[in-house]
Amino acid sequence: MPRITVKVDDITYEEDVEPRTLLVHFLRDRLGKTGTPIGCDTSNCGSCTVLMDGRSVKSCSVLAVQADESEIVTIEGLASDGNWHPMQRAFHEEHALQCGYCTPGMILAAIDLLNDDPDPSDEAIRQGLEGNLCRCTGYCNIVRAVRRGAEEMGVTSR
Amino acid sequence: MTETDTAPAGTMGEVGRARRRKEDARLVTGRTQWTDNIQLPGMLHVAFLRSPLAHARITRVDVSAARGRPGVVAVFSGRDFAAEQGSLPCAWPVTEDIVIPDHPPMAVDEVRYVGEAVACVIATDRYRAADALDAIEIDYEPLDPVLDMTEALTEGSATVHEVGNRAFTWKFAQGDVEGAFRDAPVVIDRTFVQQRLIPSAMEPRAVVAQTDGDGFTLHSATQIPHILRVMLALTTGIPEHKLRVIAPDVGGGFGSKLQVTAEEVLCLLITRRLGRPVKWTESRSEGNLTVHHGRDQLQRISVAAESDGRIRGVKVDLLADMGAYLMLVTPGVPLLGAFMYGGIYKMDAYDFTCTGVFTTKMPTDAYRGAGRPEATFAIERAMDELAAELGLDPMEVRRRNWIRHAEFPYTTICGLTYDSGNYEAATDRALALFGYDELRAEQADRRNRRDPVQLGIGISTYTEMCGLAPSRVLGSLSYGAGGWEHAEVRMLPTGKVEVVTGSSPHGQGHVTAWSQIVADALGVPFEDVSVLHGDTASSHKGMDTYGSRSLSVGGIALVQACEKVREKARQVAAHMMEASPDDVEFTDGRFRVRGTTTERTIQEIALATFAAHDLPEGFEPRLDAQATFDPDNFSFPHGTHLCAVEVDTETGATTIRSYVAVDDVGKVVNPLIVEGQVHGGIAQGIAQALFEEVVYDADGNLLTTTMADYLLPSATDLPVFVTDRTETPATSNPLGVKGVGEAGTIASTPAVVNAIVDALRPYGVRDVRMPCTPERVWRALHDRAPSAEEGASV
């Protein structure tokens, strides 16, 4: 069984994994990182989105062995020193979640979206989140939240 | 919606504030408790083998090879459970002669839809359980599938069950229907198809069952832990007091988790047999096959009207696809619409017939709105057709028929008493926000120019009955349970408050809204209230969450429990201040002797009651109370939704240009939550109009098994929603609240389809079947010869 070394939310793990193990199952079942949920089996919904070396990936579509030597950030590792990431705050403030199942993936996809476009238009936000499905909100508040998160992140980094 | 939550904590007037949700903290940080997160020592994983055929006899089962696969602990087929699995319950026998076929959780002799469980593997992890499914051998003798409702009712059709394909016929009539239609100046007669839908909660179902050798605990992603406990006890024979059901964090439901599922029963049976905890989590493809579907009705609606547009009567003849079996409330779903085909309109005669039909498909059951979206669609579409027939503006036809504000309370032809409403106010506000007249002008211009992109305007002036609801009414409709809700409020010694609610949330925000209600009722800070729910061990009594009932039923139980606590506290306060209870006033958490400055806070009283050193004679030392509320009436939210679409007549593509919703849900506890519910509801209704449809092929195979095939709208598919509210308080409950969870879904589908048909009416198009995909729109424009004459959409 291959051994992988992967850093997840700032902790380094060395684990033997079956080659077929999906990253999301590795995170959830092996490491107990259950903050990342699974919503489908065809990589359509984006609920399982995490950051892999800074870019968003759907962790149901990545094998754990492909994550060898990489750094993963899940929703559980986003806050620092007990302070929520601006995007987490923005989702809360704008009521951009109801059941919350899509939320971890939505937040991480939104953060990656801002890597490419720090000041996105509403249209760009909608395009950028096309791969993340939400069944509760109708997306209006998610778009507002991403805009707000972008503004706050811009302010923070300036 | 400009309210903010920046007012200082503890200030009264929590109800009505846009409080940010308490629930969010764990949801945005990933510290969630989804059922699939649960890991227990020695836990095994279950995988189900499912029927690949729509209809077949099982002739041979051999699980021996699977038993030898790595990690496999046990393999069972239906025969292994035959003696103990019972039949999945149907709690709504709508007629005395209804056919309720035996519904084994795991098929034993015959399968009746693709996806029905036929065997299962229990293994040490989910991969090995899935692997071993391949080694199970099952031989089938194919039988004829039954896929079309109309054919299913014809002589000589193949049958799903031996008794035939008709489950029931339910009739309801009021007034002189024949008279209303006889010599009517105008009769609109239309047939609409309510396509089959998949509710698609983002969290797939999951079940964890465990036993300590005496009792059982079942975690399930369910909307109904309380109902589930009762039903599972009746189905499995596990005594009710030995069964604890827990709904932890539940990721959406929309009706799909209002069910007693085969997998819940089977996981209990497996854990009973093996003595070890087991978990089953469905894949999305498995869920599309086997989570109950919604809608699937064939609606014929006839409206008789005067030449000025006033309605004389309405006739409805409905075929409702039950699927292969009757599940928890399958036959009752169309009945929830039976009283709503009159919409907001006055008429003197009404006739409704519904026949439930068996097919070899996944059973249908509640999906957001359950019966009421279908009814609203039919009447709102028919109103547009009536307007077109008479050459009137569709809003004008509605005005001529709707119940005027001054006429409330109004008892409709269907026998419902709408307690309050103001259709004029909601409509005026919506028209103003929408810019109705300007859009009509633009529409005329585009028509004149023969613009290939035509503009259409769709109206939906809906109401619905929700807040399920009066137990007596549900009983009269043969529903198996009541409609009350329960709450408990406990003042803790330090003055904090613990609430137990019987209404089990799965995204609605109960914890926040309940905290607001309690904060006002007891005068404690919002932050000092916690809410327990979803666990039958801590919440012993409840009727759970569906039918937009939580606030208008459960919220009132909560208010009543708070009143009882307050009155108890008043007794203690009076005793402490040596006053008569009648002289003690309560304001903002303080009891004060009238006309003096002597006062005690409710927190002081909580501590004094806990200490119990000096209480009134005979006073039981507890500052807690329970209440069960059963309303006298349903709640009737209403509103006006307006949709403008651009339809490209060359490609058939529809784009929603603007969408305005003005809803009246009575008094609002939290406007942020209400707006969110409206948004999500509209999105699901638009999805039915434009995108979603379950497709079975001619052999009964489901083709829409994945999210790649079943099109849930993404952010790019939906517009910005402009929402506002009017506020006409309900008179049927002390908070004046109405339900909101289903309103958007009920309202939006006809608004969108009316808009599309409106855009294409100059081309002779009178209907487009849902979902109105570009192909369907294009075909309606180009192949309309057969359907244009009859106006049928089939």
PDB file of N, CA and C in Angstrom, chain A residues 18 20-22 25 28-29 34-35 38-42 44-45 47 75-76 84 88 92-93 95 97-101 103 107 126-127 130 133 135-141 144, chain B residues 20-21 24-25 28-30 34 36-37 126-128 131 198-200 202-204 251-252 254 283-285 367 507 672 676-677 679-680 684 692 708 712-716 718 721:
ATOM      1  N   GLU A  18      -4.846   2.729   0.412  1.00  0.00           N
ATOM      2  CA  GLU A  18      -5.135   1.987  -0.812  1.00  0.00           C
ATOM      3  C   GLU A  18      -5.072   2.974  -1.959  1.00  0.00           C
ATOM      4  N   ARG A  20      -6.828   3.326  -4.441  1.00  0.00           N
ATOM      5  CA  ARG A  20      -8.126   3.806  -4.925  1.00  0.00           C
ATOM      6  C   ARG A  20      -8.824   4.765  -3.952  1.00  0.00           C
ATOM      7  N   THR A  21      -8.247   4.959  -2.787  1.00  0.00           N
ATOM      8  CA  THR A  21      -8.921   5.785  -1.782  1.00  0.00           C
ATOM      9  C   THR A  21      -9.079   7.229  -2.269  1.00  0.00           C
ATOM     10  N   LEU A  22     -10.292   7.712  -2.227  1.00  0.00           N
ATOM     11  CA  LEU A  22     -10.521   9.105  -2.605  1.00  0.00           C
ATOM     12  C   LEU A  22     -10.022  10.024  -1.501  1.00  0.00           C
ATOM     13  N   HIS A  25     -12.564  10.602   1.219  1.00  0.00           N
ATOM     14  CA  HIS A  25     -12.711   9.504   2.183  1.00  0.00           C
ATOM     15  C   HIS A  25     -11.505   9.431   3.110  1.00  0.00           C
ATOM     16  N   ARG A  28     -12.120  12.212   5.642  1.00  0.00           N
ATOM     17  CA  ARG A  28     -13.243  11.965   6.551  1.00  0.00           C
ATOM     18  C   ARG A  28     -13.051  10.711   7.396  1.00  0.00           C
ATOM     19  N   ASP A  29     -12.768   9.609   6.712  1.00  0.00           N
ATOM     20  CA  ASP A  29     -12.784   8.325   7.413  1.00  0.00           C
ATOM     21  C   ASP A  29     -11.455   8.030   8.114  1.00  0.00           C
ATOM     22  N   THR A  34     -14.249  15.567   9.356  1.00  0.00           N
ATOM     23  CA  THR A  34     -15.600  15.432   8.824  1.00  0.00           C
ATOM     24  C   THR A  34     -16.241  16.772   8.453  1.00  0.00           C
ATOM     25  N   GLY A  35     -15.487  17.837   8.572  1.00  0.00           N
ATOM     26  CA  GLY A  35     -16.020  19.131   8.139  1.00  0.00           C
ATOM     27  C   GLY A  35     -16.244  19.197   6.639  1.00  0.00           C
ATOM     28  N   ILE A  38     -19.710  15.076   1.643  1.00  0.00           N
ATOM     29  CA  ILE A  38     -19.832  14.522   0.288  1.00  0.00           C
ATOM     30  C   ILE A  38     -21.277  14.687  -0.172  1.00  0.00           C
ATOM     31  N   GLY A  39     -21.470  15.300  -1.327  1.00  0.00           N
ATOM     32  CA  GLY A  39     -22.839  15.530  -1.787  1.00  0.00           C
ATOM     33  C   GLY A  39     -23.230  14.760  -3.032  1.00  0.00           C
ATOM     34  N   CYS A  40     -22.233  14.262  -3.778  1.00  0.00           N
ATOM     35  CA  CYS A  40     -22.596  13.497  -4.978  1.00  0.00           C
ATOM     36  C   CYS A  40     -21.463  12.547  -5.301  1.00  0.00           C
ATOM     37  N   ASP A  41     -21.592  11.854  -6.434  1.00  0.00           N
ATOM     38  CA  ASP A  41     -20.540  10.921  -6.827  1.00  0.00           C
ATOM     39  C   ASP A  41     -20.118  11.150  -8.263  1.00  0.00           C
ATOM     40  N   THR A  42     -20.399  12.334  -8.759  1.00  0.00           N
ATOM     41  CA  THR A  42     -20.046  12.636 -10.144  1.00  0.00           C
ATOM     42  C   THR A  42     -19.330  13.984 -10.256  1.00  0.00           C
ATOM     43  N   ASN A  44     -20.239  16.859  -9.474  1.00  0.00           N
ATOM     44  CA  ASN A  44     -21.086  17.980  -9.882  1.00  0.00           C
ATOM     45  C   ASN A  44     -21.330  19.001  -8.785  1.00  0.00           C
ATOM     46  N   CYS A  45     -21.413  18.536  -7.522  1.00  0.00           N
ATOM     47  CA  CYS A  45     -22.007  19.410  -6.504  1.00  0.00           C
ATOM     48  C   CYS A  45     -21.006  20.302  -5.794  1.00  0.00           C
ATOM     49  N   SER A  47     -19.628  20.008  -2.898  1.00  0.00           N
ATOM     50  CA  SER A  47     -19.683  20.064  -1.432  1.00  0.00           C
ATOM     51  C   SER A  47     -18.344  19.712  -0.799  1.00  0.00           C
ATOM     52  N   ILE A  75     -12.251  23.283   5.469  1.00  0.00           N
ATOM     53  CA  ILE A  75     -13.017  24.307   6.181  1.00  0.00           C
ATOM     54  C   ILE A  75     -12.597  24.374   7.650  1.00  0.00           C
ATOM     55  N   GLU A  76     -12.139  23.246   8.171  1.00  0.00           N
ATOM     56  CA  GLU A  76     -11.755  23.212   9.590  1.00  0.00           C
ATOM     57  C   GLU A  76     -10.458  23.970   9.859  1.00  0.00           C
ATOM     58  N   TRP A  84     -12.502  33.748  12.616  1.00  0.00           N
ATOM     59  CA  TRP A  84     -12.981  33.239  11.332  1.00  0.00           C
ATOM     60  C   TRP A  84     -12.307  33.973  10.176  1.00  0.00           C
ATOM     61  N   GLN A  88     -15.788  33.247   5.872  1.00  0.00           N
ATOM     62  CA  GLN A  88     -16.700  32.594   6.826  1.00  0.00           C
ATOM     63  C   GLN A  88     -17.612  33.636   7.462  1.00  0.00           C
ATOM     64  N   HIS A  92     -21.852  34.143   7.126  1.00  0.00           N
ATOM     65  CA  HIS A  92     -22.720  34.292   8.299  1.00  0.00           C
ATOM     66  C   HIS A  92     -23.500  35.603   8.213  1.00  0.00           C
ATOM     67  N   GLU A  93     -22.821  36.680   7.940  1.00  0.00           N
ATOM     68  CA  GLU A  93     -23.458  38.002   7.939  1.00  0.00           C
ATOM     69  C   GLU A  93     -24.531  38.116   6.868  1.00  0.00           C
ATOM     70  N   HIS A  95     -26.294  35.718   5.570  1.00  0.00           N
ATOM     71  CA  HIS A  95     -27.239  34.584   5.588  1.00  0.00           C
ATOM     72  C   HIS A  95     -27.128  33.780   4.298  1.00  0.00           C
ATOM     73  N   LEU A  97     -26.249  30.737   4.001  1.00  0.00           N
ATOM     74  CA  LEU A  97     -26.382  29.290   4.200  1.00  0.00           C
ATOM     75  C   LEU A  97     -27.675  29.018   4.945  1.00  0.00           C
ATOM     76  N   GLN A  98     -28.239  27.870   4.665  1.00  0.00           N
ATOM     77  CA  GLN A  98     -29.403  27.428   5.446  1.00  0.00           C
ATOM     78  C   GLN A  98     -29.067  26.082   6.076  1.00  0.00           C
ATOM     79  N   CYS A  99     -29.145  25.000   5.298  1.00  0.00           N
ATOM     80  CA  CYS A  99     -28.769  23.712   5.914  1.00  0.00           C
ATOM     81  C   CYS A  99     -27.272  23.629   6.126  1.00  0.00           C
ATOM     82  N   GLY A 100     -26.495  24.352   5.336  1.00  0.00           N
ATOM     83  CA  GLY A 100     -25.065  24.437   5.554  1.00  0.00           C
ATOM     84  C   GLY A 100     -24.246  23.310   4.960  1.00  0.00           C
ATOM     85  N   TYR A 101     -24.894  22.404   4.248  1.00  0.00           N
ATOM     86  CA  TYR A 101     -24.149  21.248   3.744  1.00  0.00           C
ATOM     87  C   TYR A 101     -23.186  21.646   2.620  1.00  0.00           C
ATOM     88  N   THR A 103     -21.900  24.556   2.332  1.00  0.00           N
ATOM     89  CA  THR A 103     -21.168  25.753   2.762  1.00  0.00           C
ATOM     90  C   THR A 103     -19.642  25.595   2.786  1.00  0.00           C
ATOM     91  N   ILE A 107     -17.496  28.080   0.466  1.00  0.00           N
ATOM     92  CA  ILE A 107     -16.545  29.052   1.023  1.00  0.00           C
ATOM     93  C   ILE A 107     -15.155  28.847   0.417  1.00  0.00           C
ATOM     94  N   ARG A 126     -20.938  34.377  -9.911  1.00  0.00           N
ATOM     95  CA  ARG A 126     -21.835  33.289 -10.312  1.00  0.00           C
ATOM     96  C   ARG A 126     -21.118  32.298 -11.218  1.00  0.00           C
ATOM     97  N   GLN A 127     -20.347  32.813 -12.157  1.00  0.00           N
ATOM     98  CA  GLN A 127     -19.586  31.910 -13.035  1.00  0.00           C
ATOM     99  C   GLN A 127     -18.587  31.086 -12.229  1.00  0.00           C
ATOM    100  N   GLU A 130     -20.055  28.129 -10.322  1.00  0.00           N
ATOM    101  CA  GLU A 130     -20.973  27.285 -11.077  1.00  0.00           C
ATOM    102  C   GLU A 130     -20.835  25.810 -10.704  1.00  0.00           C
ATOM    103  N   LEU A 133     -23.069  23.466  -6.000  1.00  0.00           N
ATOM    104  CA  LEU A 133     -24.528  23.551  -5.973  1.00  0.00           C
ATOM    105  C   LEU A 133     -25.040  23.773  -4.557  1.00  0.00           C
ATOM    106  N   ARG A 135     -28.905  23.913  -2.618  1.00  0.00           N
ATOM    107  CA  ARG A 135     -30.327  23.644  -2.835  1.00  0.00           C
ATOM    108  C   ARG A 135     -31.204  24.544  -1.974  1.00  0.00           C
ATOM    109  N   CYS A 136     -30.601  25.263  -1.018  1.00  0.00           N
ATOM    110  CA  CYS A 136     -31.415  26.014  -0.056  1.00  0.00           C
ATOM    111  C   CYS A 136     -31.583  27.491  -0.393  1.00  0.00           C
ATOM    112  N   THR A 137     -30.529  28.141  -0.856  1.00  0.00           N
ATOM    113  CA  THR A 137     -30.511  29.607  -0.806  1.00  0.00           C
ATOM    114  C   THR A 137     -30.944  30.311  -2.076  1.00  0.00           C
ATOM    115  N   GLY A 138     -30.904  29.616  -3.217  1.00  0.00           N
ATOM    116  CA  GLY A 138     -31.166  30.325  -4.475  1.00  0.00           C
ATOM    117  C   GLY A 138     -30.012  31.213  -4.893  1.00  0.00           C
ATOM    118  N   TYR A 139     -28.901  31.164  -4.165  1.00  0.00           N
ATOM    119  CA  TYR A 139     -27.612  31.779  -4.499  1.00  0.00           C
ATOM    120  C   TYR A 139     -27.507  33.292  -4.288  1.00  0.00           C
ATOM    121  N   CYS A 140     -28.611  34.023  -4.178  1.00  0.00           N
ATOM    122  CA  CYS A 140     -28.496  35.490  -4.081  1.00  0.00           C
ATOM    123  C   CYS A 140     -27.610  35.894  -2.906  1.00  0.00           C
ATOM    124  N   ASN A 141     -27.884  35.290  -1.750  1.00  0.00           N
ATOM    125  CA  ASN A 141     -27.113  35.669  -0.571  1.00  0.00           C
ATOM    126  C   ASN A 141     -25.679  35.151  -0.636  1.00  0.00           C
ATOM    127  N   ARG A 144     -23.868  37.764  -2.581  1.00  0.00           N
ATOM    128  CA  ARG A 144     -23.607  38.916  -1.690  1.00  0.00           C
ATOM    129  C   ARG A 144     -22.469  38.622  -0.731  1.00  0.00           C
TER     130      ARG A 144
ATOM    131  N   ARG B  20     -28.583  37.386  12.956  1.00  0.00           N
ATOM    132  CA  ARG B  20     -27.758  36.389  12.280  1.00  0.00           C
ATOM    133  C   ARG B  20     -27.887  35.090  13.045  1.00  0.00           C
ATOM    134  N   ARG B  21     -27.757  33.984  12.337  1.00  0.00           N
ATOM    135  CA  ARG B  21     -28.156  32.716  12.932  1.00  0.00           C
ATOM    136  C   ARG B  21     -27.113  32.117  13.876  1.00  0.00           C
ATOM    137  N   ASP B  24     -25.049  29.058  12.440  1.00  0.00           N
ATOM    138  CA  ASP B  24     -23.982  29.193  11.448  1.00  0.00           C
ATOM    139  C   ASP B  24     -22.609  28.842  11.991  1.00  0.00           C
ATOM    140  N   ALA B  25     -22.387  29.078  13.287  1.00  0.00           N
ATOM    141  CA  ALA B  25     -21.026  28.961  13.814  1.00  0.00           C
ATOM    142  C   ALA B  25     -20.417  27.604  13.480  1.00  0.00           C
ATOM    143  N   VAL B  28     -20.207  27.020   9.326  1.00  0.00           N
ATOM    144  CA  VAL B  28     -19.169  27.685   8.516  1.00  0.00           C
ATOM    145  C   VAL B  28     -17.760  27.274   8.942  1.00  0.00           C
ATOM    146  N   THR B  29     -17.670  26.531  10.033  1.00  0.00           N
ATOM    147  CA  THR B  29     -16.334  26.101  10.475  1.00  0.00           C
ATOM    148  C   THR B  29     -16.134  24.594  10.339  1.00  0.00           C
ATOM    149  N   GLY B  30     -17.167  23.900   9.889  1.00  0.00           N
ATOM    150  CA  GLY B  30     -17.012  22.463   9.661  1.00  0.00           C
ATOM    151  C   GLY B  30     -17.147  21.610  10.907  1.00  0.00           C
ATOM    152  N   TRP B  34     -23.148  15.732  10.877  1.00  0.00           N
ATOM    153  CA  TRP B  34     -23.930  14.965   9.896  1.00  0.00           C
ATOM    154  C   TRP B  34     -23.901  13.492  10.292  1.00  0.00           C
ATOM    155  N   ASP B  36     -23.381  10.899   8.574  1.00  0.00           N
ATOM    156  CA  ASP B  36     -22.252  10.158   8.001  1.00  0.00           C
ATOM    157  C   ASP B  36     -20.942  10.426   8.743  1.00  0.00           C
ATOM    158  N   ASN B  37     -20.898  11.461   9.575  1.00  0.00           N
ATOM    159  CA  ASN B  37     -19.666  11.729  10.335  1.00  0.00           C
ATOM    160  C   ASN B  37     -19.451  10.719  11.451  1.00  0.00           C
ATOM    161  N   ARG B 126     -16.558   0.876   3.892  1.00  0.00           N
ATOM    162  CA  ARG B 126     -17.552   1.112   2.830  1.00  0.00           C
ATOM    163  C   ARG B 126     -17.065   0.609   1.476  1.00  0.00           C
ATOM    164  N   TYR B 127     -15.746   0.618   1.250  1.00  0.00           N
ATOM    165  CA  TYR B 127     -15.246   0.149  -0.040  1.00  0.00           C
ATOM    166  C   TYR B 127     -15.459  -1.358  -0.174  1.00  0.00           C
ATOM    167  N   ARG B 128     -15.132  -2.098   0.918  1.00  0.00           N
ATOM    168  CA  ARG B 128     -15.268  -3.550   0.847  1.00  0.00           C
ATOM    169  C   ARG B 128     -16.733  -3.977   0.763  1.00  0.00           C
ATOM    170  N   ASP B 131     -17.561  -3.461  -2.822  1.00  0.00           N
ATOM    171  CA  ASP B 131     -16.878  -4.454  -3.673  1.00  0.00           C
ATOM    172  C   ASP B 131     -17.659  -5.765  -3.734  1.00  0.00           C
ATOM    173  N   ILE B 198     -36.927  15.188  -8.406  1.00  0.00           N
ATOM    174  CA  ILE B 198     -36.119  14.613  -7.325  1.00  0.00           C
ATOM    175  C   ILE B 198     -35.804  15.744  -6.336  1.00  0.00           C
ATOM    176  N   PRO B 199     -36.204  15.590  -5.083  1.00  0.00           N
ATOM    177  CA  PRO B 199     -36.041  16.695  -4.126  1.00  0.00           C
ATOM    178  C   PRO B 199     -34.593  17.173  -3.982  1.00  0.00           C
ATOM    179  N   SER B 200     -33.642  16.243  -3.967  1.00  0.00           N
ATOM    180  CA  SER B 200     -32.226  16.617  -4.038  1.00  0.00           C
ATOM    181  C   SER B 200     -31.730  17.487  -2.888  1.00  0.00           C
ATOM    182  N   MET B 202     -29.047  18.488  -0.329  1.00  0.00           N
ATOM    183  CA  MET B 202     -27.611  18.333  -0.590  1.00  0.00           C
ATOM    184  C   MET B 202     -26.986  17.217   0.245  1.00  0.00           C
ATOM    185  N   GLU B 203     -27.497  17.010   1.430  1.00  0.00           N
ATOM    186  CA  GLU B 203     -26.968  15.887   2.222  1.00  0.00           C
ATOM    187  C   GLU B 203     -27.661  14.604   1.798  1.00  0.00           C
ATOM    188  N   PRO B 204     -26.922  13.641   1.291  1.00  0.00           N
ATOM    189  CA  PRO B 204     -27.551  12.351   0.994  1.00  0.00           C
ATOM    190  C   PRO B 204     -28.047  11.712   2.300  1.00  0.00           C
ATOM    191  N   GLY B 251     -28.906  17.944   6.505  1.00  0.00           N
ATOM    192  CA  GLY B 251     -28.588  18.865   5.418  1.00  0.00           C
ATOM    193  C   GLY B 251     -29.672  18.998   4.381  1.00  0.00           C
ATOM    194  N   GLY B 252     -30.770  19.603   4.793  1.00  0.00           N
ATOM    195  CA  GLY B 252     -31.883  19.838   3.880  1.00  0.00           C
ATOM    196  C   GLY B 252     -32.781  18.622   3.786  1.00  0.00           C
ATOM    197  N   PHE B 254     -36.658  19.166   2.243  1.00  0.00           N
ATOM    198  CA  PHE B 254     -37.639  19.537   1.216  1.00  0.00           C
ATOM    199  C   PHE B 254     -38.707  18.459   1.061  1.00  0.00           C
ATOM    200  N   SER B 283     -24.993   6.912  -1.902  1.00  0.00           N
ATOM    201  CA  SER B 283     -24.359   7.739  -2.919  1.00  0.00           C
ATOM    202  C   SER B 283     -25.467   8.563  -3.582  1.00  0.00           C
ATOM    203  N   ARG B 284     -25.074   9.604  -4.275  1.00  0.00           N
ATOM    204  CA  ARG B 284     -26.082  10.432  -4.923  1.00  0.00           C
ATOM    205  C   ARG B 284     -26.863   9.630  -5.979  1.00  0.00           C
ATOM    206  N   SER B 285     -26.161   8.764  -6.705  1.00  0.00           N
ATOM    207  CA  SER B 285     -26.867   7.983  -7.732  1.00  0.00           C
ATOM    208  C   SER B 285     -27.890   7.061  -7.085  1.00  0.00           C
ATOM    209  N   TYR B 367     -42.815  16.560  -1.622  1.00  0.00           N
ATOM    210  CA  TYR B 367     -41.714  17.416  -2.056  1.00  0.00           C
ATOM    211  C   TYR B 367     -42.197  18.855  -1.924  1.00  0.00           C
ATOM    212  N   GLY B 507     -32.147  23.059   8.575  1.00  0.00           N
ATOM    213  CA  GLY B 507     -31.678  24.200   7.799  1.00  0.00           C
ATOM    214  C   GLY B 507     -32.524  25.447   7.954  1.00  0.00           C
ATOM    215  N   LEU B 672     -34.540  38.016   8.003  1.00  0.00           N
ATOM    216  CA  LEU B 672     -33.431  37.421   7.241  1.00  0.00           C
ATOM    217  C   LEU B 672     -33.759  35.976   6.874  1.00  0.00           C
ATOM    218  N   GLY B 676     -34.570  34.327   3.195  1.00  0.00           N
ATOM    219  CA  GLY B 676     -33.829  33.152   2.734  1.00  0.00           C
ATOM    220  C   GLY B 676     -34.748  32.031   2.297  1.00  0.00           C
ATOM    221  N   GLN B 677     -35.803  31.809   3.073  1.00  0.00           N
ATOM    222  CA  GLN B 677     -36.768  30.775   2.704  1.00  0.00           C
ATOM    223  C   GLN B 677     -37.450  31.111   1.379  1.00  0.00           C
ATOM    224  N   HIS B 679     -36.255  33.015  -1.054  1.00  0.00           N
ATOM    225  CA  HIS B 679     -35.266  32.843  -2.129  1.00  0.00           C
ATOM    226  C   HIS B 679     -35.152  31.379  -2.544  1.00  0.00           C
ATOM    227  N   GLY B 680     -34.936  30.528  -1.547  1.00  0.00           N
ATOM    228  CA  GLY B 680     -34.726  29.118  -1.853  1.00  0.00           C
ATOM    229  C   GLY B 680     -35.955  28.482  -2.461  1.00  0.00           C
ATOM    230  N   GLN B 684     -36.360  26.707  -6.279  1.00  0.00           N
ATOM    231  CA  GLN B 684     -36.835  25.351  -6.568  1.00  0.00           C
ATOM    232  C   GLN B 684     -38.037  25.367  -7.509  1.00  0.00           C
ATOM    233  N   GLU B 692     -35.648  20.862 -14.231  1.00  0.00           N
ATOM    234  CA  GLU B 692     -35.601  19.528 -13.631  1.00  0.00           C
ATOM    235  C   GLU B 692     -36.682  18.603 -14.178  1.00  0.00           C
ATOM    236  N   ALA B 708     -25.327  15.061 -13.089  1.00  0.00           N
ATOM    237  CA  ALA B 708     -24.974  15.441 -14.460  1.00  0.00           C
ATOM    238  C   ALA B 708     -26.181  15.289 -15.381  1.00  0.00           C
ATOM    239  N   LEU B 712     -29.925  20.315 -11.501  1.00  0.00           N
ATOM    240  CA  LEU B 712     -30.179  21.295 -10.442  1.00  0.00           C
ATOM    241  C   LEU B 712     -29.585  22.623 -10.892  1.00  0.00           C
ATOM    242  N   PRO B 713     -30.302  23.717 -10.687  1.00  0.00           N
ATOM    243  CA  PRO B 713     -29.747  24.993 -11.134  1.00  0.00           C
ATOM    244  C   PRO B 713     -28.520  25.406 -10.321  1.00  0.00           C
ATOM    245  N   SER B 714     -27.551  25.941 -11.021  1.00  0.00           N
ATOM    246  CA  SER B 714     -26.376  26.510 -10.366  1.00  0.00           C
ATOM    247  C   SER B 714     -26.552  28.029 -10.300  1.00  0.00           C
ATOM    248  N   ALA B 715     -25.542  28.691  -9.756  1.00  0.00           N
ATOM    249  CA  ALA B 715     -25.631  30.148  -9.592  1.00  0.00           C
ATOM    250  C   ALA B 715     -25.810  30.868 -10.922  1.00  0.00           C
ATOM    251  N   THR B 716     -25.315  30.278 -11.994  1.00  0.00           N
ATOM    252  CA  THR B 716     -25.415  30.951 -13.291  1.00  0.00           C
ATOM    253  C   THR B 716     -26.803  30.788 -13.913  1.00  0.00           C
ATOM    254  N   LEU B 718     -29.745  31.121 -12.287  1.00  0.00           N
ATOM    255  CA  LEU B 718     -30.827  31.807 -11.573  1.00  0.00           C
ATOM    256  C   LEU B 718     -30.588  33.307 -11.532  1.00  0.00           C
ATOM    257  N   PHE B 721     -33.299  37.819  -7.168  1.00  0.00           N
ATOM    258  CA  PHE B 721     -34.705  37.912  -6.783  1.00  0.00           C
ATOM    259  C   PHE B 721     -34.935  39.232  -6.058  1.00  0.00           C
TER     260      PHE B 721
END
